[in-house]
Each structure stands twice: as structure tokens, then as C-alpha cells.
mmCIF file of C-alpha atoms and ligand atoms in Angstrom:
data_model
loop_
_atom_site.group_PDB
_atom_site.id
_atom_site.type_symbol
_atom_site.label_atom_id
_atom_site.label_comp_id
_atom_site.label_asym_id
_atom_site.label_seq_id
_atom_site.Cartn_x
_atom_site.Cartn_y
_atom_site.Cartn_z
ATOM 1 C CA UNK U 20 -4.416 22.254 67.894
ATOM 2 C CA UNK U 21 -4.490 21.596 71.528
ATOM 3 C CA UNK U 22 -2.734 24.119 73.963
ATOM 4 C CA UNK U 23 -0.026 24.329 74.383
ATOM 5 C CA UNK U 24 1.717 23.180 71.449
ATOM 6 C CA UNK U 25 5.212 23.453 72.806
ATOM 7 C CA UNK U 26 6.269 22.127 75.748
ATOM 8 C CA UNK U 27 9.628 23.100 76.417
ATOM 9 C CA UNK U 28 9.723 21.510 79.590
ATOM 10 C CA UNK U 29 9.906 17.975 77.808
ATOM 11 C CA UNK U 30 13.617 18.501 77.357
ATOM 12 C CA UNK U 31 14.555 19.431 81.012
ATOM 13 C CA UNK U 32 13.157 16.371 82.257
ATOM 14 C CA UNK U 33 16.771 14.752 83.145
ATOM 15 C CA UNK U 34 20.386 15.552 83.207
ATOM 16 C CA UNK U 35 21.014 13.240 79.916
ATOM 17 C CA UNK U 36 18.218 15.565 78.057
ATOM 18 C CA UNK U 37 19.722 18.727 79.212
ATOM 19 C CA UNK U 38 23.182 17.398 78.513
ATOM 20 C CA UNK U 39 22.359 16.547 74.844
ATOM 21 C CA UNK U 40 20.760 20.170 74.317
ATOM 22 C CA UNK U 41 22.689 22.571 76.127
ATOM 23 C CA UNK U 42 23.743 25.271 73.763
ATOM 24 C CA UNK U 43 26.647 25.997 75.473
ATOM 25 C CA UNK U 44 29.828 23.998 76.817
ATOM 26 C CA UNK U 45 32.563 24.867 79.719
ATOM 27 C CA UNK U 46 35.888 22.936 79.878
ATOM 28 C CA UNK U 47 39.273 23.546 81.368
ATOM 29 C CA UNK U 48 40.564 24.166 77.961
ATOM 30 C CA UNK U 49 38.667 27.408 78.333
ATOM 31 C CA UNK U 50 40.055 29.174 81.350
ATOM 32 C CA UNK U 51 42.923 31.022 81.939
ATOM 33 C CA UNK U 52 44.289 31.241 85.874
ATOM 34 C CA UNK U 53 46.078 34.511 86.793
ATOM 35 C CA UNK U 54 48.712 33.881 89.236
ATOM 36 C CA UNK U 55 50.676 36.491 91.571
ATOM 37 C CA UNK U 56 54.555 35.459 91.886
ATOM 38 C CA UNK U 57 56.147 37.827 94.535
ATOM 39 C CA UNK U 58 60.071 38.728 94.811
ATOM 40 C CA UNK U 59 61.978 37.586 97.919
ATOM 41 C CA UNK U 60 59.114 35.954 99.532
ATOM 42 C CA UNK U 61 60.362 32.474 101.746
ATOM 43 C CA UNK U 62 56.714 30.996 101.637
ATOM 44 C CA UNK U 63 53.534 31.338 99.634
ATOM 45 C CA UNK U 64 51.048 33.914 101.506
ATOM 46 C CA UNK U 65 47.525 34.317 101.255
ATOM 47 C CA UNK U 66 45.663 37.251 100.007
ATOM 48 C CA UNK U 67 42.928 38.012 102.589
ATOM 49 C CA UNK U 68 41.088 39.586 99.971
ATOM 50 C CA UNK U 69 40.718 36.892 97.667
ATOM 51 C CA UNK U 70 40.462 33.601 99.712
ATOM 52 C CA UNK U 71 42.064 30.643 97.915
ATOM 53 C CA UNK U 72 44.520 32.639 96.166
ATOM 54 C CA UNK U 73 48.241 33.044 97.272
ATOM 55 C CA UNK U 74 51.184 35.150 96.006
ATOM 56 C CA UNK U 75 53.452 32.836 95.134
ATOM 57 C CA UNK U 76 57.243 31.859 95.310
ATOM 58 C CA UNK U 77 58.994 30.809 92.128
ATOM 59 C CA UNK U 78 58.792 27.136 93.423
ATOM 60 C CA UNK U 79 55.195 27.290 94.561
ATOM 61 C CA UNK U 80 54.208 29.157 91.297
ATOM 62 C CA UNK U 81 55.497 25.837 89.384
ATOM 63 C CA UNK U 82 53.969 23.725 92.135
ATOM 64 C CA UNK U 83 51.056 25.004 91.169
ATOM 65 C CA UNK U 84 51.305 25.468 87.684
ATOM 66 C CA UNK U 85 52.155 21.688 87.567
ATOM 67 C CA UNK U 86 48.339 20.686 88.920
ATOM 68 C CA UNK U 87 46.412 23.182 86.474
ATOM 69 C CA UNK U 88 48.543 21.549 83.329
ATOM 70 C CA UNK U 89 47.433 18.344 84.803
ATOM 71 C CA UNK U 90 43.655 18.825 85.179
ATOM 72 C CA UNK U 91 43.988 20.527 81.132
ATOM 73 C CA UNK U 92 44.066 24.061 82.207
ATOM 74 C CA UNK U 93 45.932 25.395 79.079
ATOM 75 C CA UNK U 94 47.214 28.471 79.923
ATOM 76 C CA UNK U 95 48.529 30.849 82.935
ATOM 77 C CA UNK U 96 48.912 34.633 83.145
ATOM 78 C CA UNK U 97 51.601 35.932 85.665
ATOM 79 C CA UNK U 98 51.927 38.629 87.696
ATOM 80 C CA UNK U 99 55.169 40.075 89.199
ATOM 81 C CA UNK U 100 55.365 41.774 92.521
ATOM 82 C CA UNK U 101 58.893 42.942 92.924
ATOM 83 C CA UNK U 102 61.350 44.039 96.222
ATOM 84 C CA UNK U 103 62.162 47.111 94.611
ATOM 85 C CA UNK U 104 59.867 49.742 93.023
ATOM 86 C CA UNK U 105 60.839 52.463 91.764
ATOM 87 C CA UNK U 106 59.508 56.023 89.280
ATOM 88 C CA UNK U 107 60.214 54.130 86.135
ATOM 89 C CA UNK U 108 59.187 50.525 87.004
ATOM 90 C CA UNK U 109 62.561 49.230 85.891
ATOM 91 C CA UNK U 110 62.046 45.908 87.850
ATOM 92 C CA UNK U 111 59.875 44.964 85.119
ATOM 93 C CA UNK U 112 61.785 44.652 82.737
ATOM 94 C CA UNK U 113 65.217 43.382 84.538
ATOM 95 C CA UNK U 114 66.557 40.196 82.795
ATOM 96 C CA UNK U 115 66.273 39.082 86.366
ATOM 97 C CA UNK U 116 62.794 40.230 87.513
ATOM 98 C CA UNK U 117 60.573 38.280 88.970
ATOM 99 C CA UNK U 118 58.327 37.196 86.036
ATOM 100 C CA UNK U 119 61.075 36.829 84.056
ATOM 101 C CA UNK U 120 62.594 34.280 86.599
ATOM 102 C CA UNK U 121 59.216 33.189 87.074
ATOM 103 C CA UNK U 122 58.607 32.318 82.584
ATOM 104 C CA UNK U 123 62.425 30.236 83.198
ATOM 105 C CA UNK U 124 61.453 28.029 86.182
ATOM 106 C CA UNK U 125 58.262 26.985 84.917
ATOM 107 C CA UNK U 126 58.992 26.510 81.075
ATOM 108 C CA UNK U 127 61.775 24.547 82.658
ATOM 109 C CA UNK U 128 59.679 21.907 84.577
ATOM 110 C CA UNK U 129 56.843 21.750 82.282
ATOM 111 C CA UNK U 130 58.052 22.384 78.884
ATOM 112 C CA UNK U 131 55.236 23.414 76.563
ATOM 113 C CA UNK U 132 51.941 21.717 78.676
ATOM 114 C CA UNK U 133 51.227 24.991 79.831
ATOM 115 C CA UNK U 134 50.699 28.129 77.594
ATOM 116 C CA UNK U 135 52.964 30.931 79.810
ATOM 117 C CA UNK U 136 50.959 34.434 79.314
ATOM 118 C CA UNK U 137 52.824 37.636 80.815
ATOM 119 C CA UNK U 138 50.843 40.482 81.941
ATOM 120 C CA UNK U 139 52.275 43.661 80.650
ATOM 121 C CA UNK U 140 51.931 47.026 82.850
ATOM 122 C CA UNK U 141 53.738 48.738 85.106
ATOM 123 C CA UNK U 142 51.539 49.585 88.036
ATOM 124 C CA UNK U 143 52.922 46.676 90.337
ATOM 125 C CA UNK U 144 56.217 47.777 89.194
ATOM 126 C CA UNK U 145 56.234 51.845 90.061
ATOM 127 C CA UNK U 146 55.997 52.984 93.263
ATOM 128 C CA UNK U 147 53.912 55.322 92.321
ATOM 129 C CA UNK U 148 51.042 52.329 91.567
ATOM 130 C CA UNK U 149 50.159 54.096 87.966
ATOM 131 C CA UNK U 150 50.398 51.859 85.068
ATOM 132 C CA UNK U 151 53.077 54.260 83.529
ATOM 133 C CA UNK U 152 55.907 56.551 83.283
ATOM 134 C CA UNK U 153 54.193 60.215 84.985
ATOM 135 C CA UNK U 154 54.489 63.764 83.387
ATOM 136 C CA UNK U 155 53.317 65.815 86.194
ATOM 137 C CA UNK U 156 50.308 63.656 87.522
ATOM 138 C CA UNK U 157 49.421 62.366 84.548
ATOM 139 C CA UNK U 158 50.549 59.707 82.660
ATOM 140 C CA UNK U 159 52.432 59.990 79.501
ATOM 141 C CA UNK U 160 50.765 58.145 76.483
ATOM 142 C CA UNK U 161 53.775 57.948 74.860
ATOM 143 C CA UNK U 162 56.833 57.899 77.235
ATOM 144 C CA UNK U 163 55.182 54.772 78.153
ATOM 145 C CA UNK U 164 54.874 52.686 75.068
ATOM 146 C CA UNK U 165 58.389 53.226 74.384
ATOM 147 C CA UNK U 166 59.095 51.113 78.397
ATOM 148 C CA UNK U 167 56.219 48.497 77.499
ATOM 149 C CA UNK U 168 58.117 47.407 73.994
ATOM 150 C CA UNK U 169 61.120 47.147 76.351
ATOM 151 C CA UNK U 170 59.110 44.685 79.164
ATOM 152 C CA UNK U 171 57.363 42.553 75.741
ATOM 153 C CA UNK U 172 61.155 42.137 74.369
ATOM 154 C CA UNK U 173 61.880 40.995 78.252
ATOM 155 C CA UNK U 174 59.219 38.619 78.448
ATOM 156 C CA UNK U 175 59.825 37.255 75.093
ATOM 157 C CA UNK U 176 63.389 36.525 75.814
ATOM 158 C CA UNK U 177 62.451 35.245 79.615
ATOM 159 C CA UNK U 178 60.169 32.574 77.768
ATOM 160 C CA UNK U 179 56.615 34.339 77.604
ATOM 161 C CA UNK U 180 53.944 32.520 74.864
ATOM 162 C CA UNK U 181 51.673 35.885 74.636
ATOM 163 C CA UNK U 182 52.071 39.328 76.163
ATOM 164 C CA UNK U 183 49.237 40.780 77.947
ATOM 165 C CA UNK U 184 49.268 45.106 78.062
ATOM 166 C CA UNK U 185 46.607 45.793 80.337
ATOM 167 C CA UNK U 186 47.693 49.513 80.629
ATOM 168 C CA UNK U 187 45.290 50.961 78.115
ATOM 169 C CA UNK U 188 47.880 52.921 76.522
ATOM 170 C CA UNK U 189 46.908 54.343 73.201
ATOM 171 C CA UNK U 190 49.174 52.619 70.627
ATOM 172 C CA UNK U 191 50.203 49.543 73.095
ATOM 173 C CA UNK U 192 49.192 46.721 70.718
ATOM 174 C CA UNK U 193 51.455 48.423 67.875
ATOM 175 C CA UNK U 194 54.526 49.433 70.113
ATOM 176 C CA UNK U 195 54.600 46.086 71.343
ATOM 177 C CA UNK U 196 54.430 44.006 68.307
ATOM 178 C CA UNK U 197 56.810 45.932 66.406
ATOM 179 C CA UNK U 198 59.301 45.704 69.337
ATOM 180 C CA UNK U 199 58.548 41.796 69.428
ATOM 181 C CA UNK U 200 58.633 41.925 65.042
ATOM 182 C CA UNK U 201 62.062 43.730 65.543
ATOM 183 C CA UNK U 202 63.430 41.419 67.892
ATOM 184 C CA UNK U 203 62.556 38.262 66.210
ATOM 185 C CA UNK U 204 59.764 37.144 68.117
ATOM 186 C CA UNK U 205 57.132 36.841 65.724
ATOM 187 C CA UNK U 206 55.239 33.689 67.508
ATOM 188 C CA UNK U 207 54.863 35.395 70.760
ATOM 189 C CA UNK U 208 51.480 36.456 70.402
ATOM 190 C CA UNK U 209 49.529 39.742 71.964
ATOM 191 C CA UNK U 210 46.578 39.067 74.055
ATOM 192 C CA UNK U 211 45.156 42.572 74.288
ATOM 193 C CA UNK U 212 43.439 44.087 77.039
ATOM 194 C CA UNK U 213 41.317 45.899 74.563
ATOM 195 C CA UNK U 214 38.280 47.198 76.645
ATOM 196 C CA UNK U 215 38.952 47.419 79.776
ATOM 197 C CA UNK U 216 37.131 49.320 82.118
ATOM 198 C CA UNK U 217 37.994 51.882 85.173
ATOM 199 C CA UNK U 218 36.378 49.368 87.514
ATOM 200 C CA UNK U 219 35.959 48.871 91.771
ATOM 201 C CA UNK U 220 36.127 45.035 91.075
ATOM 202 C CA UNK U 221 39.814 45.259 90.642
ATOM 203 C CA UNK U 222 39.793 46.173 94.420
ATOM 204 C CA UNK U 223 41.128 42.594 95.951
ATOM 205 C CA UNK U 224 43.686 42.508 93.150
ATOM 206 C CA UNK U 225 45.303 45.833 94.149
ATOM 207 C CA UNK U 226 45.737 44.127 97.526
ATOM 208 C CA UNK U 227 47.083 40.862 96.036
ATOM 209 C CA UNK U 228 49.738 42.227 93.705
ATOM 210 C CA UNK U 229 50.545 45.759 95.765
ATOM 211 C CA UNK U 230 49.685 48.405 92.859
ATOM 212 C CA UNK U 231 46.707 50.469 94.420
ATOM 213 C CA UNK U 232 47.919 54.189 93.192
ATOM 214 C CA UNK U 233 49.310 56.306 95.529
ATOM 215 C CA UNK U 234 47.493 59.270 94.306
ATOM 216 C CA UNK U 235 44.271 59.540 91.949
ATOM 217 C CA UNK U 236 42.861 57.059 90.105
ATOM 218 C CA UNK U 237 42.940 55.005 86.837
ATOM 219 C CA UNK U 238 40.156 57.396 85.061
ATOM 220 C CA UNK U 239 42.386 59.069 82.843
ATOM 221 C CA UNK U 240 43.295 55.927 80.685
ATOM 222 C CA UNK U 241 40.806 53.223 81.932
ATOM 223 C CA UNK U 242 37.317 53.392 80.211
ATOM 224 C CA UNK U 243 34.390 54.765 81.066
ATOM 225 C CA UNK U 244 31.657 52.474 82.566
ATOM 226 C CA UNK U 245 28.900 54.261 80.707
ATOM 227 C CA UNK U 246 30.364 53.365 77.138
ATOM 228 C CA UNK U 247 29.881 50.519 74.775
ATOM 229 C CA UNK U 248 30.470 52.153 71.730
ATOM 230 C CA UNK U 249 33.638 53.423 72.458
ATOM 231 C CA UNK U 250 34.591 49.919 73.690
ATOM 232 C CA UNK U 251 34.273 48.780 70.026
ATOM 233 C CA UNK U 252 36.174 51.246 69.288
ATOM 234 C CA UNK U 253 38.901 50.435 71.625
ATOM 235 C CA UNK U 254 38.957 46.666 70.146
ATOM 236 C CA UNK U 255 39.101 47.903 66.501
ATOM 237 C CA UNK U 256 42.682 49.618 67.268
ATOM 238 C CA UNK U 257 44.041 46.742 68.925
ATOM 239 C CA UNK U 258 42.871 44.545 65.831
ATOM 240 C CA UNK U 259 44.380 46.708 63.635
ATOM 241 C CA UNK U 260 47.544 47.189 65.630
ATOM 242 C CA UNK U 261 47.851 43.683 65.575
ATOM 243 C CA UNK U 262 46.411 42.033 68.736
ATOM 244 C CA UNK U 263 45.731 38.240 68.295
ATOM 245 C CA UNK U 264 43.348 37.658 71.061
ATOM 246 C CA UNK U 265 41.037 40.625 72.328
ATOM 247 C CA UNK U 266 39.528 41.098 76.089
ATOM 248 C CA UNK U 267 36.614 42.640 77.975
ATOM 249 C CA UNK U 268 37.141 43.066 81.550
ATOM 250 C CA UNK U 269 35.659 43.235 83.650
ATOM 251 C CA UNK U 270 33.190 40.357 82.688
ATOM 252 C CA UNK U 271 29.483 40.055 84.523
ATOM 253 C CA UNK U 272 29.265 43.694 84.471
ATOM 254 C CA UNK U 273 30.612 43.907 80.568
ATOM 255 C CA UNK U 274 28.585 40.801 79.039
ATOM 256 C CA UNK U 275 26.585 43.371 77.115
ATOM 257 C CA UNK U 276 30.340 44.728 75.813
ATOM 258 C CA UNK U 277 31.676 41.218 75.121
ATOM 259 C CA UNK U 278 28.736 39.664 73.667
ATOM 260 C CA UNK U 279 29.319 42.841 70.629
ATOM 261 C CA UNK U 280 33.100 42.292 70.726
ATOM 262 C CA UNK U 281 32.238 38.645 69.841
ATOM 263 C CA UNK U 282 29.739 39.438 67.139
ATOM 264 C CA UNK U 283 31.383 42.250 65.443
ATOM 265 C CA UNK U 284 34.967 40.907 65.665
ATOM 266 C CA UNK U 285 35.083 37.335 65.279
ATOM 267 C CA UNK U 286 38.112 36.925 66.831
ATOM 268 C CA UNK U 287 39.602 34.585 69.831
ATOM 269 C CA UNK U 288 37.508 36.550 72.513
ATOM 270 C CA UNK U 289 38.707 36.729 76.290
ATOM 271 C CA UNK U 290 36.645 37.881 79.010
ATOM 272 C CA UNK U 291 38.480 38.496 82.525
ATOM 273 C CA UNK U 292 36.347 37.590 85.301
ATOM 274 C CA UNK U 293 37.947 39.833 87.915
ATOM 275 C CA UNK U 294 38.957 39.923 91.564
ATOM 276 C CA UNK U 295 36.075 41.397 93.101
ATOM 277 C CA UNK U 296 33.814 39.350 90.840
ATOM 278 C CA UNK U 297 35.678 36.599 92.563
ATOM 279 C CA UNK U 298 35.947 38.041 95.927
ATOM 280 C CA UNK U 299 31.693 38.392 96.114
ATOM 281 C CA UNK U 300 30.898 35.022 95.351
ATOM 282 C CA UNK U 301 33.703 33.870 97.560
ATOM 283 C CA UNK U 302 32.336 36.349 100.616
ATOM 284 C CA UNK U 303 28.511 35.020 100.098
ATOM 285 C CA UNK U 304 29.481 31.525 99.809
ATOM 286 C CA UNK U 305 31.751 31.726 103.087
ATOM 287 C CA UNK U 306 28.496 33.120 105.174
ATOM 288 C CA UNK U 307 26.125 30.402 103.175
ATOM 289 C CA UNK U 308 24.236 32.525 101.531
ATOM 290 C CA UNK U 309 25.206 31.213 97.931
ATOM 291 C CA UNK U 310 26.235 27.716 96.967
ATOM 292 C CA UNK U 311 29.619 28.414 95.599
ATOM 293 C CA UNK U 312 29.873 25.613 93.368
ATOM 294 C CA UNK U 313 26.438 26.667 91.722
ATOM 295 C CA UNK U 314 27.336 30.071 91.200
ATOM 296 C CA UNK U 315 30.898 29.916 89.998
ATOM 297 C CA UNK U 316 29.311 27.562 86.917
ATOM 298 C CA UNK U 317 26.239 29.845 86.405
ATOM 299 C CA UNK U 318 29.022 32.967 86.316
ATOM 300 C CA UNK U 319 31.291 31.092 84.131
ATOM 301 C CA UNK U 320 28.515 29.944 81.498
ATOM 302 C CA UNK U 321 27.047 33.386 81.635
ATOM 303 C CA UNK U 322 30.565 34.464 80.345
ATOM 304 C CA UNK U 323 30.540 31.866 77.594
ATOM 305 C CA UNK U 324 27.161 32.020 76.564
ATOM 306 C CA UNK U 325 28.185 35.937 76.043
ATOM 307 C CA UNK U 326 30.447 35.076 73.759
ATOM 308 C CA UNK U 327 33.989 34.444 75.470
ATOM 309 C CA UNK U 328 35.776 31.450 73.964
ATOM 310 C CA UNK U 329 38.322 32.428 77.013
ATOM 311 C CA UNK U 330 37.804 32.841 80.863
ATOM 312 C CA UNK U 331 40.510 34.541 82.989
ATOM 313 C CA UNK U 332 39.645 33.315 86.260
ATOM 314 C CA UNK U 333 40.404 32.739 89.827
ATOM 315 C CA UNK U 334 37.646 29.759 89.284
ATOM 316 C CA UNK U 335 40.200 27.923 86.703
ATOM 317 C CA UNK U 336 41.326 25.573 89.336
ATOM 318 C CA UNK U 337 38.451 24.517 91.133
ATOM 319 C CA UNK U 338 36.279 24.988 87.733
ATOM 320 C CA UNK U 339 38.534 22.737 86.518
ATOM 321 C CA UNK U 340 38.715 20.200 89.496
ATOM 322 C CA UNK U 341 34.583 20.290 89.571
ATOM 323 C CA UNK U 342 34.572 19.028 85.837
ATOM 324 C CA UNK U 343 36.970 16.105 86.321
ATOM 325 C CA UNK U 344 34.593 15.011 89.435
ATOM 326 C CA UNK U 345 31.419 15.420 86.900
HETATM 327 C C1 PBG Q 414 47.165 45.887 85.839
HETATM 328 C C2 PBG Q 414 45.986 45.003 86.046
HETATM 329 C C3 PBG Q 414 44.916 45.125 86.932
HETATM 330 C C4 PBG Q 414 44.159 43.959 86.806
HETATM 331 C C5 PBG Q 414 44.772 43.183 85.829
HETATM 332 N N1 PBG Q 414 45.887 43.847 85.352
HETATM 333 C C6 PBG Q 414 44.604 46.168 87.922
HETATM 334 C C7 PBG Q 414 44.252 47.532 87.539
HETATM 335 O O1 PBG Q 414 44.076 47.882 86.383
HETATM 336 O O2 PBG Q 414 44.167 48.306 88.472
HETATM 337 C C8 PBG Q 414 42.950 43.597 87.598
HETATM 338 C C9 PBG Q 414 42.660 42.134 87.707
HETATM 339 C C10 PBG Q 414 41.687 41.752 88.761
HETATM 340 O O3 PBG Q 414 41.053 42.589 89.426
HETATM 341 O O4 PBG Q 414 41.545 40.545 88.954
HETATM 342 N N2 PBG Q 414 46.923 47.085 85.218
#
């Protein structure tokens, strides 16, 4: 037999051969975009920290939302930045908070195009910046679950398609979908942030939606960036409590912890590809020393090829608008 027997270059030859044996495929239908909707604000402004990205008024949120719906982005996730904090983080679940008023305006103008995703914590909400209600310094597992059912009951009857708790609570998943069960909102379905990681990538975002603690840090209920095993862990409660979708977040860091949350699992699989994940590619690409375009497809396929059949991402937009172009 004459050396070498396979030639794997014969298939990279041209786009049309790569195209017909790629193993893996990105679309719009695959990302999620986050989106920061801010109380009181009189125009959109832009968060230094994460260029291209804007808190948003109501009417710029659905401005917005509109385009992503159009170029087959399926689904949002919102985040609320009230006026008013306060110990509790009441403003998140007023009748009239933000998100709620946010889930009203833009079910109203696009009806069901868009799948309308609420993130559920309270750190942009208490004015202490920790992700629930404080005994002492610490938070309190349990005080807190009891607020969160309140905010998933909110969201539900503001509009919301799927709750997101992102507080790593213990018992979250459960409290939630009983309160939603109880309430008679059995279709609104529980996205779980089920391993998710104490991380320094979720610097920009603290910026963007104004919930960097005001003392300490997330340690005590955030994971461990050491552990994998644990994170399967983590996703095996949320399953069992109920969660339809699961999520790893961060992602690049995490693939290793998605890629086993896909295998073991099986189920609809979200990865979150973060702020400062974002924010790095955006910072390298501004000086030239990446081609944006290049990287954001070689992160996103990374994430894929991992095993995420969803991407929440500050790409979704431009991802989006690339793949249109071709
Ligand atoms: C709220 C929340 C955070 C992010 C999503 N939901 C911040 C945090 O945990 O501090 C981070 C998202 C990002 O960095 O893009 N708990």
C-alpha cells in the first residue's frame, strides 16, 4: 500500500467539500441574545464594557427585539435594572417592574416570533448586589427561594415563555416550578442555570446591569472553578427538580463541563457565552489583533461542537447578520 493511505486533506480542498462534511452546524435558531432593559432611562446607553451592547429603554428593547425575530433569532433573555433597589429586591417582582413592563411591550408588538426568557435573580434588584435575601453576610438558602417563586409567578403573569434562576440557590428549580404548577402556569418552562461557575468573566456584565456586590463575593453559592464532578451534580438536581433546559456558564472555560452535561444528560443543553468572553474578543479585535468575525464563529462552533444545542450570546445579532450575508 503506498503511503500515505489517507489523505485527509482531499476533503478541505474547497468551501463546497468542507460544507458537505462539516460535522457541525451554527444557525440563528441556535442563539439566545441577553438584553439589559433599564428603569427610567430617556435613551438607550452604551455599556463601555461591552462595546455593541446598550441598556435599553422599553421601546428600544422592542426595537431591537423586532430585528433579531427578523434575522430567526428565536429567543431573548431580559434583564431588569430598576430606579429603586432596595434589602429585599422587591422591584423584581412589582407587577410594574421593569421586566415585567418589558415581557408586555414586546409580546405586544411581536406576538409569539420571539421566545421571551426572564432571568431570575435578585442581584440587580438588591442594593446590596447579592443574588438574595442576607442573614448576616451570608445569604439565606432558603429565605430566598421562597422571593424567587414570587418573581417566576411575576414573570409568568407579565408574559415570560421560560424562567431563568441564575442564583444558584439550592432547591431553585423546585421552588420555582411548584410556584409556577400552583399558579397555573404549567407551559412556562425553567431554563436552569444549573452549573454555573464563580467566574471574573461576568466582570463587564456587573457594569452593564449595576449588580457588582457591595461587599464579598459570589463564592459562597457560585461553584468552584476546580470542579467538574460536582457540576454534574449540580445538573442532576435541577433535572430532577424539574428544569427543562440545563446551562453551563461560563462557556470556553467550561467546554470540558458542558461537553459531560451533554453526554450524561441528554437534555436541551445551553451554554452561556459570557460578558468577558465577549468583552476579550471585542478588546483584541478593536486593536487588530484578532479578526472578529473569525473568532466569534470559531468561539461559537467550539461551543456547539461541545455539545450546546443553545448559545447565550452577545454574538446572536451579528452571528446572526454574518449567516444571512453567507
Ligand atoms: C445574575 C447573572 C449574572 C450573569 C447572568 N446572570 C452575574 C453574576 O452572577 O454575577 C452574568 C452574565 C454575563 O457575564 O454575561 N446572577
Amino acid at each position: 500500500m503506498a503511503f500515505p493511505q489517507h489523505r485527509l486533506r482531499r476533503l478541505r480542498r474547497t468551501d463546497r467539500l468542507r460544507e458537505m462534511v462539516a460535522e457541525t452546524s451554527l444557525a440563528a435558531h441556535h442563539f439566545i441574545a441577553p438584553l439589559f432593559v433599564k428603569e427610567g432611562l430617556a435613551r438607550p446607553v452604551e455599556i463601555e464594557a461591552m462595546p455593541g451592547q446598550l441598556q435599553h429603554t422599553v421601546s428600544s428593547l422592542v426595537e431591537v427585539c423586532g430585528g433579531l425575530a427578523e434575522l430567526g433569532v428565536p429567543a431573548v433573555l431580559l434583564f431588569g435594572i430598576p430606579s429603586r433597589k432596595d434589602a429585599e429586591g422587591t422591584g423584581a417582582w412589582d407587577p410594574d417592574g421593569i421586566v415585567q413592563q418589558a415581557f408586555r411591550a414586546v409580546r405586544a408588538e411581536l406576538g409569539d416570533r420571539l421566545v421571551l426568557i426572564g432571568d431570575l435573580c435578585l442581584c440587580e434588584y438588591t442594593d446590596h448586589g447579592h443574588c438574595g435575601i442576607l442573614r448576616g453576610s451570608a445569604v439565606d438558602n432558603d429565605a430566598t427561594l421562597d422571593v424567587y417563586a414570587r418573581i417566576a409567578a411575576s414573570y409568568a403573569e407579565a408574559g415570560a415563555d421560560w424562567v431563568a434562576p441564575s442564583g444558584m440557590m439550592d432547591g431553585q428549580v423546585g421552588a420555582i416550578r411548584r410556584s409556577l404548577d400552583t399558579l397555573g402556569h404549567q407551559d412556562v418552562a425553567v431554563l436552569a442555570y444549573a452549573a454555573k461557575y464563580a467566574s471574573a468573566f461576568y466582570g463587564p456584565f456587573r457594569q452593564a446591569a449595576e449588580s457588582t456586590p457591595r461587599f464579598g463575593d459570589r463564592r459562597g453559592y457560585q461553584m468552584d472553578p476546580s470542579n467538574v464532578e460536582e457540576a454534574l451534580r449540580e445538573v442532576r438536581a435541577d433535572v430532577e427538580e424539574g428544569a427543562d433546559v440545563v446551562m453551563v456558564k461560563p462557556a470556553l472555560p467550561y467546554l470540558d463541563v458542558l461537553s459531560r452535561v451533554k453526554a450524561e444528560f441528554g437534555l436541551p443543553t445551553a451554554a452561556y457565552h459570557v460578558s468577558g468572553e465577549y468583552a476579550m474578543l471585542k478588546a483584541a479585535a478593536a486593536r487588530g489583533w484578532i479578526d472578529e468575525d473569525l473568532a466569534m464563529f470559531e468561539v461559537l462552533y467550539a461551543i456547539r461542537r461541545a455539545g450546546a444545542d443553545l448559545i447565550l450570546t452577545y454574538f446572536a445579532r451579528a452571528a446572526a447578520e454574518r449567516l444571512r450575508r453567507g
